[in-house]
Tab-separated table of C-alpha atoms in Angstrom:
chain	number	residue	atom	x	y	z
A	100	UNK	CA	34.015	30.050	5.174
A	101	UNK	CA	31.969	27.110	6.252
A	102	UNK	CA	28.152	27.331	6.004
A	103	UNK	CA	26.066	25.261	9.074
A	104	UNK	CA	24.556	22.970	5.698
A	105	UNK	CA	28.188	22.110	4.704
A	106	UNK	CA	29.097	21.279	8.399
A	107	UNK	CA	26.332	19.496	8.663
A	108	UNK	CA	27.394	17.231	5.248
A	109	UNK	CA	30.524	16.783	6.493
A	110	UNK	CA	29.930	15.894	9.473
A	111	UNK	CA	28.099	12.728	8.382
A	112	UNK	CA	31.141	12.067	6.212
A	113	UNK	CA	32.991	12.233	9.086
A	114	UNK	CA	30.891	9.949	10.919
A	115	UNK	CA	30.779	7.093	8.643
A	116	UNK	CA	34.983	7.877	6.973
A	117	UNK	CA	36.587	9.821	9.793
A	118	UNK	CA	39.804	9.398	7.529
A	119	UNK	CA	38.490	11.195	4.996
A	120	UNK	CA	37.865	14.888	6.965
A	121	UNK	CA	40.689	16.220	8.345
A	122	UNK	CA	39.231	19.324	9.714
A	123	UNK	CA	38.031	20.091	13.132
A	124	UNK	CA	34.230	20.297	13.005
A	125	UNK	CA	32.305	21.937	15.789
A	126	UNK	CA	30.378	19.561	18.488
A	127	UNK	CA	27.288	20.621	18.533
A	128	UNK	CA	25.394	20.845	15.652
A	129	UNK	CA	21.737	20.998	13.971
A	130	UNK	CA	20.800	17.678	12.439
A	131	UNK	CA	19.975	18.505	9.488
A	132	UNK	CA	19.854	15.402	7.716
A	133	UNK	CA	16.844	11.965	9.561
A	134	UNK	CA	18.049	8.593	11.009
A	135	UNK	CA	17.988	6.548	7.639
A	136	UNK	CA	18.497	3.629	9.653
A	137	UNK	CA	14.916	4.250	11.841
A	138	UNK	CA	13.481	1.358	9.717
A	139	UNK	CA	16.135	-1.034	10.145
A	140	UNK	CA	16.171	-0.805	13.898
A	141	UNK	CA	11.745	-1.297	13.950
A	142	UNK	CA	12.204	-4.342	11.627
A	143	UNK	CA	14.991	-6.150	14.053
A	144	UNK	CA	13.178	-5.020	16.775
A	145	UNK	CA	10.209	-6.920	15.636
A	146	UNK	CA	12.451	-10.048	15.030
A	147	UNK	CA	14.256	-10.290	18.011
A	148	UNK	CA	11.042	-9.841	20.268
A	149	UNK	CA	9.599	-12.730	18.120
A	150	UNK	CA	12.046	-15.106	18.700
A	151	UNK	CA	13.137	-13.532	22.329
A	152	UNK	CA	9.969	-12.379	24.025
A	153	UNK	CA	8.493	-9.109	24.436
A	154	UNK	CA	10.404	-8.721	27.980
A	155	UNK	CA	9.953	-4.898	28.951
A	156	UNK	CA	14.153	-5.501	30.685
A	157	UNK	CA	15.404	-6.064	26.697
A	158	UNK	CA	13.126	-3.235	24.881
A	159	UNK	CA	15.855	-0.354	25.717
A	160	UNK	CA	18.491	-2.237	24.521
A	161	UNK	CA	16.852	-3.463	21.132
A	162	UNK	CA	15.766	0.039	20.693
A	163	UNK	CA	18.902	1.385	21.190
A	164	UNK	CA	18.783	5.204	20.679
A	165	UNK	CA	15.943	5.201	17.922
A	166	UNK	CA	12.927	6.409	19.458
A	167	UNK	CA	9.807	4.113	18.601
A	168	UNK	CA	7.666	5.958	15.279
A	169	UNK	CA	4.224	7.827	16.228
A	170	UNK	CA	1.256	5.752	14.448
A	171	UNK	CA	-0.242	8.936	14.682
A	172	UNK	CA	-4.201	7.773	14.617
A	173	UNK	CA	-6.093	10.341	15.187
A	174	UNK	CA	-10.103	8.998	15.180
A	175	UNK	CA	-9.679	5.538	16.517
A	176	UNK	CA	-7.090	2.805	17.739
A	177	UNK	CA	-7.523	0.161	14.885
A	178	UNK	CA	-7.379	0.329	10.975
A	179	UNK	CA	-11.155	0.487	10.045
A	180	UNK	CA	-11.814	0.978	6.323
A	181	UNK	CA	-14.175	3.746	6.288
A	182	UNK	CA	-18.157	2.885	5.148
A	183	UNK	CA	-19.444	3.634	1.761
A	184	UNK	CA	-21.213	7.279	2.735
A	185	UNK	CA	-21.980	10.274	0.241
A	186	UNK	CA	-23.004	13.809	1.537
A	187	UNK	CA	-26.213	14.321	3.831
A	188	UNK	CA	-28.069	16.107	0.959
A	189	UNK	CA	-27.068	13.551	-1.428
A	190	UNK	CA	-28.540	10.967	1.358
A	191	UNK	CA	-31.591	12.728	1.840
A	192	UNK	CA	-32.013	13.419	-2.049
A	193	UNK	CA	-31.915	9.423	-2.033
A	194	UNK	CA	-34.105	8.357	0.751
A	195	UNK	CA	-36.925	10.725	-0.829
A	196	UNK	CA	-36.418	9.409	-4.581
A	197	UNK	CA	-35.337	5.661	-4.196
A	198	UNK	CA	-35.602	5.045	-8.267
A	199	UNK	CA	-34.032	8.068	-10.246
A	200	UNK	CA	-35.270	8.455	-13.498
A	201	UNK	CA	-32.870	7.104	-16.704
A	202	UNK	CA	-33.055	9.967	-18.743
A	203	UNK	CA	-32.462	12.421	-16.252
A	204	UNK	CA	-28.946	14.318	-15.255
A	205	UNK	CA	-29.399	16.571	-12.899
A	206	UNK	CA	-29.714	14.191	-9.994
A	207	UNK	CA	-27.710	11.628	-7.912
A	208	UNK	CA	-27.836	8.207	-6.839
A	209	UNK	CA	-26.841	7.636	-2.764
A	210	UNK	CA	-24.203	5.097	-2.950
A	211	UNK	CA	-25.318	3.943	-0.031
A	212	UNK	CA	-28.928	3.217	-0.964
A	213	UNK	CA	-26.778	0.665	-4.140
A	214	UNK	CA	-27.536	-3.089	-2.926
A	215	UNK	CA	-28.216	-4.770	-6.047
A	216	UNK	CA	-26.452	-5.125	-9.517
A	217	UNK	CA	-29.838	-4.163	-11.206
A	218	UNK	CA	-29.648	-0.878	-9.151
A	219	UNK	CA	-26.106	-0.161	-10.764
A	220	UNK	CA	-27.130	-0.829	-14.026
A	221	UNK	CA	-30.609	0.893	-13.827
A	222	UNK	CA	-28.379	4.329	-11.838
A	223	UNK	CA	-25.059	3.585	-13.428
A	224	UNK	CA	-25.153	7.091	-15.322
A	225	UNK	CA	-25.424	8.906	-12.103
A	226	UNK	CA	-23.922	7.558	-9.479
A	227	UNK	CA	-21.179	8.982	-7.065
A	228	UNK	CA	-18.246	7.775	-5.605
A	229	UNK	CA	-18.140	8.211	-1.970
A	230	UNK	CA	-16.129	11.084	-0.619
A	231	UNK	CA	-13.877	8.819	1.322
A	232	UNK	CA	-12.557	6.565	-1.050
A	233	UNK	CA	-11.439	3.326	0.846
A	234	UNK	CA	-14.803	2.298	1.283
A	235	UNK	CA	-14.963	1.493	-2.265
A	236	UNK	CA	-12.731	-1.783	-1.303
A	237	UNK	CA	-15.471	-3.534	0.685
A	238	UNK	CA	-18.091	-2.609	-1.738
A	239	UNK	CA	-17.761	-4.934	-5.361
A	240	UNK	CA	-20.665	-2.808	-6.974
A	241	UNK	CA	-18.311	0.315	-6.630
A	242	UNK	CA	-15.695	-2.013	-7.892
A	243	UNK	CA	-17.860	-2.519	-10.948
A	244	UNK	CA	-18.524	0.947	-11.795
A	245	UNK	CA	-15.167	1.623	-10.999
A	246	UNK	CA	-13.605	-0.848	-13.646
A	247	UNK	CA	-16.442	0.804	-15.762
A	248	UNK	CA	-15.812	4.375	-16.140
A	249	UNK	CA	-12.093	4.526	-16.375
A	250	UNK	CA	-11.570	8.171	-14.591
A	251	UNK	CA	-8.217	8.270	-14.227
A	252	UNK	CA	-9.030	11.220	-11.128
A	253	UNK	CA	-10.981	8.226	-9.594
A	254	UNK	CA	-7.802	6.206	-9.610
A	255	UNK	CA	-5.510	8.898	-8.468
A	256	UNK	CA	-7.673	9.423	-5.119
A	257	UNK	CA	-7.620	5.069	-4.006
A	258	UNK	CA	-4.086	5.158	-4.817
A	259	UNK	CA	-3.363	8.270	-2.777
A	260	UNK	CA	-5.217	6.825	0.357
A	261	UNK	CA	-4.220	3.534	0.346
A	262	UNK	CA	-0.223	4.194	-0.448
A	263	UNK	CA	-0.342	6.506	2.609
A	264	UNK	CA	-2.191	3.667	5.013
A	265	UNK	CA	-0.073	1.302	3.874
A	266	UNK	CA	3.246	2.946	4.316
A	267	UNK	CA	1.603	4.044	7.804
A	268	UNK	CA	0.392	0.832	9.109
A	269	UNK	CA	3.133	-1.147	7.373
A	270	UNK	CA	4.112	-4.162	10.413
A	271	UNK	CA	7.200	-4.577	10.240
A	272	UNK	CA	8.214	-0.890	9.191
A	273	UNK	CA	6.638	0.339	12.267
A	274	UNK	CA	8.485	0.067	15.849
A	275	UNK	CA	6.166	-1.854	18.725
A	276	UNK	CA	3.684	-2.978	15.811
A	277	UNK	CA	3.077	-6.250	16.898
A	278	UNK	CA	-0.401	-5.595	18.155
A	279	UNK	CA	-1.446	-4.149	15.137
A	280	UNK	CA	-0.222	-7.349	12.520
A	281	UNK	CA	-3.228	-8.748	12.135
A	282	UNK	CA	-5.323	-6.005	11.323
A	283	UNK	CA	-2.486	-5.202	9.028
A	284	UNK	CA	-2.743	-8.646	7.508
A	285	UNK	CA	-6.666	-8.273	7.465
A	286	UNK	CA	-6.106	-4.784	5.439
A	287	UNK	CA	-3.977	-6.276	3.179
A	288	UNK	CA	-6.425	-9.347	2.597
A	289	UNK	CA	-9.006	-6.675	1.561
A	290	UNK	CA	-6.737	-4.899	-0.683
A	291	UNK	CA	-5.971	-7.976	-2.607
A	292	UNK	CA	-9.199	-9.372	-2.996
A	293	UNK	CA	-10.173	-5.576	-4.519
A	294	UNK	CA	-6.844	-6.693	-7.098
A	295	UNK	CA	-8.426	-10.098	-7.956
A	296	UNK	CA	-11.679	-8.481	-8.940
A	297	UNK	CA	-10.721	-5.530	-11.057
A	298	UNK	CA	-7.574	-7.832	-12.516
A	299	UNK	CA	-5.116	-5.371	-12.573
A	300	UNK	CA	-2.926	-4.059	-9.400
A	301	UNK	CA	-2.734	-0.606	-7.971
A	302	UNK	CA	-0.012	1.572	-8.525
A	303	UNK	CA	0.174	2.482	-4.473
A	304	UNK	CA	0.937	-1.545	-3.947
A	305	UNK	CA	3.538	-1.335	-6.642
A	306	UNK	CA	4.938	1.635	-4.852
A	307	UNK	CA	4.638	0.388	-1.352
A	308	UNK	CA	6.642	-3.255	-2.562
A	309	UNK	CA	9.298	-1.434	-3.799
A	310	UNK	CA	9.856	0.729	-0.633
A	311	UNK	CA	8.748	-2.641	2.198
A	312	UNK	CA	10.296	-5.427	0.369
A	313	UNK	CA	14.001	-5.075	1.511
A	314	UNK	CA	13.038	-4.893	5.292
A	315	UNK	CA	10.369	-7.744	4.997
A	316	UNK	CA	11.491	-10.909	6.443
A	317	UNK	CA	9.394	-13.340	4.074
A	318	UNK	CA	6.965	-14.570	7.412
A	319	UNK	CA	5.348	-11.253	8.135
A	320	UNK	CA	2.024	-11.566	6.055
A	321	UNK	CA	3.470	-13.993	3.755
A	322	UNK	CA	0.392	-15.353	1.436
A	323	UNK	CA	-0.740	-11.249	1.522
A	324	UNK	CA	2.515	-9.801	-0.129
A	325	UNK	CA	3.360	-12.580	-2.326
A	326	UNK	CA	-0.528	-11.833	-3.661
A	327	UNK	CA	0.202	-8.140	-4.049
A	328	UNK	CA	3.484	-9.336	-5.574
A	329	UNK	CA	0.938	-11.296	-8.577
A	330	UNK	CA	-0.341	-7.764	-9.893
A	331	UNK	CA	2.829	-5.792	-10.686
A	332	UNK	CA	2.519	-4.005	-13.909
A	333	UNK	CA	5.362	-4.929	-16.274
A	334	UNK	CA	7.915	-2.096	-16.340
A	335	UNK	CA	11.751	-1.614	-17.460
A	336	UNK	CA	13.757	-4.840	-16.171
A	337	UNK	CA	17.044	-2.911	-14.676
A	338	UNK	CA	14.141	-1.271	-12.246
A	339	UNK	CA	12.140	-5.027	-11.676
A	340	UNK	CA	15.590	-6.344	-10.933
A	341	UNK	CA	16.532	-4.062	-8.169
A	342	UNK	CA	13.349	-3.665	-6.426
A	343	UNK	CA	11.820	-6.887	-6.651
A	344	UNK	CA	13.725	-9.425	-7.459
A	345	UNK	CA	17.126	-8.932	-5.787
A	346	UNK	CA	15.204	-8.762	-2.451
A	347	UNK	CA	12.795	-11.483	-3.200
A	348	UNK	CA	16.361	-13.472	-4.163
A	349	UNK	CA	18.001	-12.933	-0.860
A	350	UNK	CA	14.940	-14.316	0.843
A	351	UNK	CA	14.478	-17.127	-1.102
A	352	UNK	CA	18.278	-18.140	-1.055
A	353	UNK	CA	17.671	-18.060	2.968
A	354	UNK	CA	14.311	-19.070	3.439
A	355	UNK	CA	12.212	-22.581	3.928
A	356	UNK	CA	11.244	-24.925	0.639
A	357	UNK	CA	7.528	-23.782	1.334
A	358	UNK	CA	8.777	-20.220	1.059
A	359	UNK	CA	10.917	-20.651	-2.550
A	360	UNK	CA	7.495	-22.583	-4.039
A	361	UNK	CA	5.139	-20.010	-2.536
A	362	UNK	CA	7.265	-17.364	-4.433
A	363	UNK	CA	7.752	-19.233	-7.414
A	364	UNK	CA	3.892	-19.794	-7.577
A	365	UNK	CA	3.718	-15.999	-7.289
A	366	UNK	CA	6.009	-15.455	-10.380
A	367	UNK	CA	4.210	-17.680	-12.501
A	368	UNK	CA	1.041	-15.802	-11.563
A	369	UNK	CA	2.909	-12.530	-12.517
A	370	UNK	CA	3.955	-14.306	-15.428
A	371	UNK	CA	0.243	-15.354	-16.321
A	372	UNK	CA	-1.218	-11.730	-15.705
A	373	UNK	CA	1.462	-9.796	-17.956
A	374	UNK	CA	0.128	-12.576	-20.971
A	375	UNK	CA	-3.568	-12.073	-19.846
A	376	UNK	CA	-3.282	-7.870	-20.394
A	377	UNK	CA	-1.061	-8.000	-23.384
A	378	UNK	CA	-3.771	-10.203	-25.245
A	379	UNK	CA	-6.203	-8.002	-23.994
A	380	UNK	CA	-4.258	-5.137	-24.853
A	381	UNK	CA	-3.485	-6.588	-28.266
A	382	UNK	CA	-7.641	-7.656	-28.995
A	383	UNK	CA	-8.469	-3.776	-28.301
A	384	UNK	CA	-5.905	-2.503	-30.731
A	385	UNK	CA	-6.742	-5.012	-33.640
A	386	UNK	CA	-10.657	-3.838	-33.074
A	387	UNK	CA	-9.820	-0.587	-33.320
């Protein structure tokens, strides 16, 4: 007999090719299965109240029956990076020993005590990274150490933040975002300046491209993504071609001449950085 799961599944077949099922299905049912088309119906929202008006009269009817997402913050109303901050005993530890000694390993450094690049080259050996790891952004001595030591566990925590504030905070991916865009925008600034400095991109902006570049409309944070869009790490072309560059092509086939050289500019820069590694890459094997 028929299982709720298999109602369920054909129900949405029935929904979408009503020719195809033949059977009668039952009315009311558990949803089993989200609204796939949630993001769709946030990113025309935000297009039609930019050209139209935020008028409170047209917000049912651009909605439709898609309910608006939760941002869900929890500690405050805007997107604050966190500050550079270690534990209290660390702190304290810090405050009462300013100068640790070189040869010694049994102590830490307070990150937040680190103002000068003499002080990260005089503590480099003990330092620790702060527990929350976003502050590292706004801090380019972190970034140093950080491009330093390599710890791939380091790595794994930034990316893990930052893919889920980005996917959270994302504009245009988000329904009645419109007061939060230029935070967004700000965020994003900071995140690509962190790129620039290290010279190499983050796998969380690769990841968050991917999933935000066929909803963005190629105005929304424009110079921001195209940036992000510069630090791609090469990978197989069949998975470059239908991520990146089919969307990217059905915006620049529809968009402004500024648009198609800003994006072209980007490429070349993509272009440039994938040469910059690989001679890198190819120096460190021919030393070794």
């Amino acid at each position: 007999g028929l299982q709720s799961h298999l109602q369920a599944l054909l129900s949405l077949y029935k929904l979408f090719c009503p020719e195809l099922v033949t059977i009668t299905l039952p009315g009311k049912m558990k949803n089993y299965f989200k609204n796939s088309e949630g993001p769709w119906k946030a990113a025309i929202n935000t297009l039609r109240r930019r050209s139209q008006g935020n008028s409170p009269l047209s917000q049912p009817l651009l909605l439709g029956t898609a309910q608006p997402q939760s941002r869900k913050r929890k500690w405050n109303s805007q997107l604050i990076l966190p500050m550079v901050s270690t534990s209290k005993n660390s702190l304290e530890m810090g405050r009462e020993k300013p100068h640790v000694d070189l040869y010694s390993t049994e102590e830490s450094f307070p990150v937040e005590l680190l103002q000068t690049f003499p002080q990260l080259l005089q503590n480099i050996h003990c330092l620790e990274f702060p527990s929350r790891m976003g502050s590292v952004l706004t801090s380019p001595l972190l970034l140093h150490y950080m491009n330093c030591i390599k710890d791939e566990s380091i790595y794994l925590r930034l990316n893990y933040w930052m893919g889920q504030t980005l996917l959270e905070e994302c504009s245009w991916c988000v329904a009645d975002s419109s007061i939060y865009e230029e935070e967004f925008k700000d965020f994003l600034e900071t995140v690509c300046r962190a790129q620039c400095f290290l010279q190499e991109g983050f796998s969380s902006c690769e990841d968050f491209l991917y999933r935000c570049l066929p909803l963005w409309d190629g105005v929304c944070c424009q110079s921001q993504i195209l940036r992000l869009v510069n630090w791609i790490p090469l990978s197989s072309f069949s998975e470059m071609k239908s991520f990146l560059y089919n969307p990217l092509a059905q915006l620049f086939f529809t968009s402004s001449l500024y648009f198609k050289c800003s994006l072209l500019e980007s490429l070349k820069e993509l272009l440039q950085n994938w040469l910059s590694w690989h001679v890198v890459h190819l120096d460190s094997e021919s030393e070794s």
